[in-house]
XYZ file of C-alpha atoms in Angstrom:
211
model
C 105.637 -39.318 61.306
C 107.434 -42.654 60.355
C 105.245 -45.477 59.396
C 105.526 -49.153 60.720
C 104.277 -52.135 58.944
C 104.019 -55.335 61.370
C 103.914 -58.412 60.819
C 102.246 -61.183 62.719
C 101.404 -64.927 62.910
C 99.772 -65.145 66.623
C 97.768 -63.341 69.465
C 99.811 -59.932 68.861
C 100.654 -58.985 72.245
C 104.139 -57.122 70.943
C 101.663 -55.532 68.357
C 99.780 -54.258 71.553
C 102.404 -52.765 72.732
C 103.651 -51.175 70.031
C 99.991 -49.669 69.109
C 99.425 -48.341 72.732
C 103.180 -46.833 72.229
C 102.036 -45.285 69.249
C 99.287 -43.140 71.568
C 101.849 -42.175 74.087
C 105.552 -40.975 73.056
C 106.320 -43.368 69.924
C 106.925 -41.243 67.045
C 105.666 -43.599 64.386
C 102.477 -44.689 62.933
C 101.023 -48.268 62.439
C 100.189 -48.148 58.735
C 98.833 -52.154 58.506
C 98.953 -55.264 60.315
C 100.213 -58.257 58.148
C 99.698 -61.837 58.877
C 100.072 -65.463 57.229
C 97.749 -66.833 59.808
C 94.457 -65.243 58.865
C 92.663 -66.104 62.086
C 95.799 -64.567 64.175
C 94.169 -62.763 66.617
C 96.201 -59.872 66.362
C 94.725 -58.904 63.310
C 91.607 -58.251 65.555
C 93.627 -55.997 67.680
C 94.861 -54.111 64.513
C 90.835 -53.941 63.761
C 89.758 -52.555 66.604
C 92.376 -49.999 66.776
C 91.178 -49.215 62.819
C 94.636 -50.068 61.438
C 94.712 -52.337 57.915
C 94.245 -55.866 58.603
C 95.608 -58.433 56.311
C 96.239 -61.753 55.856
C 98.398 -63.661 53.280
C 97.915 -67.462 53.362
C 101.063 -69.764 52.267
C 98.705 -72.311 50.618
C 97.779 -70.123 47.686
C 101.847 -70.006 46.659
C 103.909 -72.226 45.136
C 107.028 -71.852 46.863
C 108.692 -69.695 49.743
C 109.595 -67.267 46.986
C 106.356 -66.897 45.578
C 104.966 -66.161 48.697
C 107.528 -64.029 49.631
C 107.322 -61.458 46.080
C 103.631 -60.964 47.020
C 103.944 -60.363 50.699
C 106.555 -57.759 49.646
C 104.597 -55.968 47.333
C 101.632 -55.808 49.997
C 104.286 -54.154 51.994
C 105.438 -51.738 50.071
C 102.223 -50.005 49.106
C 101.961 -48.794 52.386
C 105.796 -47.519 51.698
C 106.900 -48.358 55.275
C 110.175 -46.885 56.821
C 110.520 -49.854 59.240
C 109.208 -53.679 59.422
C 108.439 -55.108 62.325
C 108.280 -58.336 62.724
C 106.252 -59.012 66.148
C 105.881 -63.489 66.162
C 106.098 -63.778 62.507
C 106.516 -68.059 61.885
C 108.193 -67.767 59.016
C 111.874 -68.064 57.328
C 112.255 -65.254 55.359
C 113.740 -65.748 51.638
C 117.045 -64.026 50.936
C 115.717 -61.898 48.953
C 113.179 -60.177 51.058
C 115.790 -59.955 53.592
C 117.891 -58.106 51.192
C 114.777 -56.009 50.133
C 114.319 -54.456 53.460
C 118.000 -54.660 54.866
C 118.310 -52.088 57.364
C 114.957 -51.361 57.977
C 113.671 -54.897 59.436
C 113.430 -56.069 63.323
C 112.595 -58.948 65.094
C 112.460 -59.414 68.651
C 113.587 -63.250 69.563
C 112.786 -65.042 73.209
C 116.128 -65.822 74.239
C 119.787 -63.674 75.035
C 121.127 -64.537 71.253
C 122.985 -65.740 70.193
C 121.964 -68.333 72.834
C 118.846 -70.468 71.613
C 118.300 -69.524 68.374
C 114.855 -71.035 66.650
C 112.205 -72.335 68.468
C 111.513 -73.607 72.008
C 113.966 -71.154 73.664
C 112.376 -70.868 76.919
C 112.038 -75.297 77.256
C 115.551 -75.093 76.364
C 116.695 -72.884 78.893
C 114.971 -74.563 81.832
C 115.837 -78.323 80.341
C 119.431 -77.281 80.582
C 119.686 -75.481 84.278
C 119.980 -71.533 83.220
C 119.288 -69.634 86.131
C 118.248 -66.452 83.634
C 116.753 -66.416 80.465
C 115.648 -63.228 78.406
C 114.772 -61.242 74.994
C 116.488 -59.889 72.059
C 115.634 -57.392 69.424
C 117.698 -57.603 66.298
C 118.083 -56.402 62.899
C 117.232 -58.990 60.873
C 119.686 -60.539 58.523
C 119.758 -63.800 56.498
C 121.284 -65.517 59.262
C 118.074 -66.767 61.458
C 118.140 -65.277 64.020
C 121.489 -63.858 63.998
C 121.506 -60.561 62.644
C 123.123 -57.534 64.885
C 121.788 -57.492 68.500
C 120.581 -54.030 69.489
C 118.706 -54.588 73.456
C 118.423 -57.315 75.544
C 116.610 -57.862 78.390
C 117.152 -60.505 81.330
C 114.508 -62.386 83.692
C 115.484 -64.684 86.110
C 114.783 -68.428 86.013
C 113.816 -69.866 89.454
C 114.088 -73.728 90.001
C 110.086 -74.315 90.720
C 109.472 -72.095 87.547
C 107.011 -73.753 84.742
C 107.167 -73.141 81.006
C 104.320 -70.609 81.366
C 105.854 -68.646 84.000
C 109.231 -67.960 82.422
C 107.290 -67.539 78.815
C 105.131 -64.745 81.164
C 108.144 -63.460 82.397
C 109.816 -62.979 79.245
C 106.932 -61.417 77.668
C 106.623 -58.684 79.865
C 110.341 -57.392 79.448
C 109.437 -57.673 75.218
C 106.704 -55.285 75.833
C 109.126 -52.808 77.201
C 111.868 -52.900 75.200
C 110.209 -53.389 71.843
C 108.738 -50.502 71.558
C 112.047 -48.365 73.037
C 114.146 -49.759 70.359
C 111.174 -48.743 67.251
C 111.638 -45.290 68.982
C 115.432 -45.285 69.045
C 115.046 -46.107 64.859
C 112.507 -43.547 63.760
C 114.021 -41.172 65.749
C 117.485 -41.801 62.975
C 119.398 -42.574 66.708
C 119.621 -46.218 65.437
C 121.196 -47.651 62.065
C 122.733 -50.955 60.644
C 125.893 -50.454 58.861
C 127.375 -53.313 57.284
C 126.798 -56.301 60.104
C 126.640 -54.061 62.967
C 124.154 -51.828 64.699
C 125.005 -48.305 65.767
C 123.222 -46.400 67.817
C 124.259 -42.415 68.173
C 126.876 -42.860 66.032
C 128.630 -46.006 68.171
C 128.958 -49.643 67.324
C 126.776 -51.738 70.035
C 128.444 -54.601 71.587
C 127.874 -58.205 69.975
C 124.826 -58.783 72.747
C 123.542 -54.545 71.946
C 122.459 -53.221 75.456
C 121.662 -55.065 78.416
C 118.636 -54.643 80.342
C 118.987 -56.378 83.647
């Protein structure tokens, strides 16, 4: 059984559904639940379903480094085979990156590389996009940019509210997250150099589309 540490800064609804994934046909085993945030709320959810719950403030560190070295080394004493990074606010150091190359996803509200950083969905309704969507992606130094492995698309309606498309969005993340942990502790996914590979072929710049 692989072992998955996640890491959090928010309500943890991708940590949901990677936990009930875990009890149906995900072959892989929360070992802890990190978060810089400790009153995230999805360190509750990690509680309840008696998975290690921790929290590592930024205040008590000097610098992004700092912080970084000891969130690392709270890591790796659970000696995780995948990082999952499930609404983690932070910039990751180089060095961490480098630390778990290969072996770190994030899942990012927008079809990258369109809308990198923050406000994805505002942006896409501010500027007309008649679809919007999700990305999981290794993760790589480049924010954000690191090789795309699934998408998935929603549709943007003209009425639609912030809210709705956020909604919207969410509910395609909570499908494909969880496929893509499978794909990787199953050895059908890999990074090699800047690309992902999955069964042995290169993925497309965008990875799979969902539609």
């Amino acid at each position: 059984m692989k072992k998955i540490v996640v890491l959090i800064s928010g309500s943890g609804s991708n940590l949901q559904s990677l936990m009930d994934a875990t009890s149906h046909d995900l072959q892989a085993q929360v070992v802890a639940v990190i978060s810089n945030q400790p009153e995230a709320y999805g360190l509750i959810r990690a509680q309840k379903a008696g998975i290690p719950a921790l929290s590592l403030s930024t205040s008590a560190f000097a610098n992004r480094e700092a912080y970084d070295a000891a969130l690392m080394g709270m890591i790796d004493e659970y000696q995780p085979d995948l990082v999952v990074l499930a609404g983690f606010m932070r910039i990751l150091t180089a060095g961490f990156v480098k630390h778990y190359a290969g072996r770190m996803l994030n899942i990012h509200p927008s079809l990258l590389p369109k809308y990198p950083g923050l406000h994805t969905h505002r942006k896409a309704i501010e500027n007309g996009d008649s679809e919007h969507g999700t990305s999981v992606h290794f993760v790589t130094e480049e924010l954000d940019g690191g090789p795309v492995i699934l998408q998935a698309k929603v549709p943007i309606f003209p009425d639609d509210t912030e809210k709705e498309v956020i909604e919207r969005v969410k509910a395609q993340e909570h499908n494909i997250y969880p496929q893509v942990v499978q794909w990787f502790v199953s050895g059908r996914l890999t990074m090699v150099g800047n690309h992902a590979y999955l069964d042995g072929q290169c993925l497309p710049p965008q990875g799979y589309v969902n539609e």
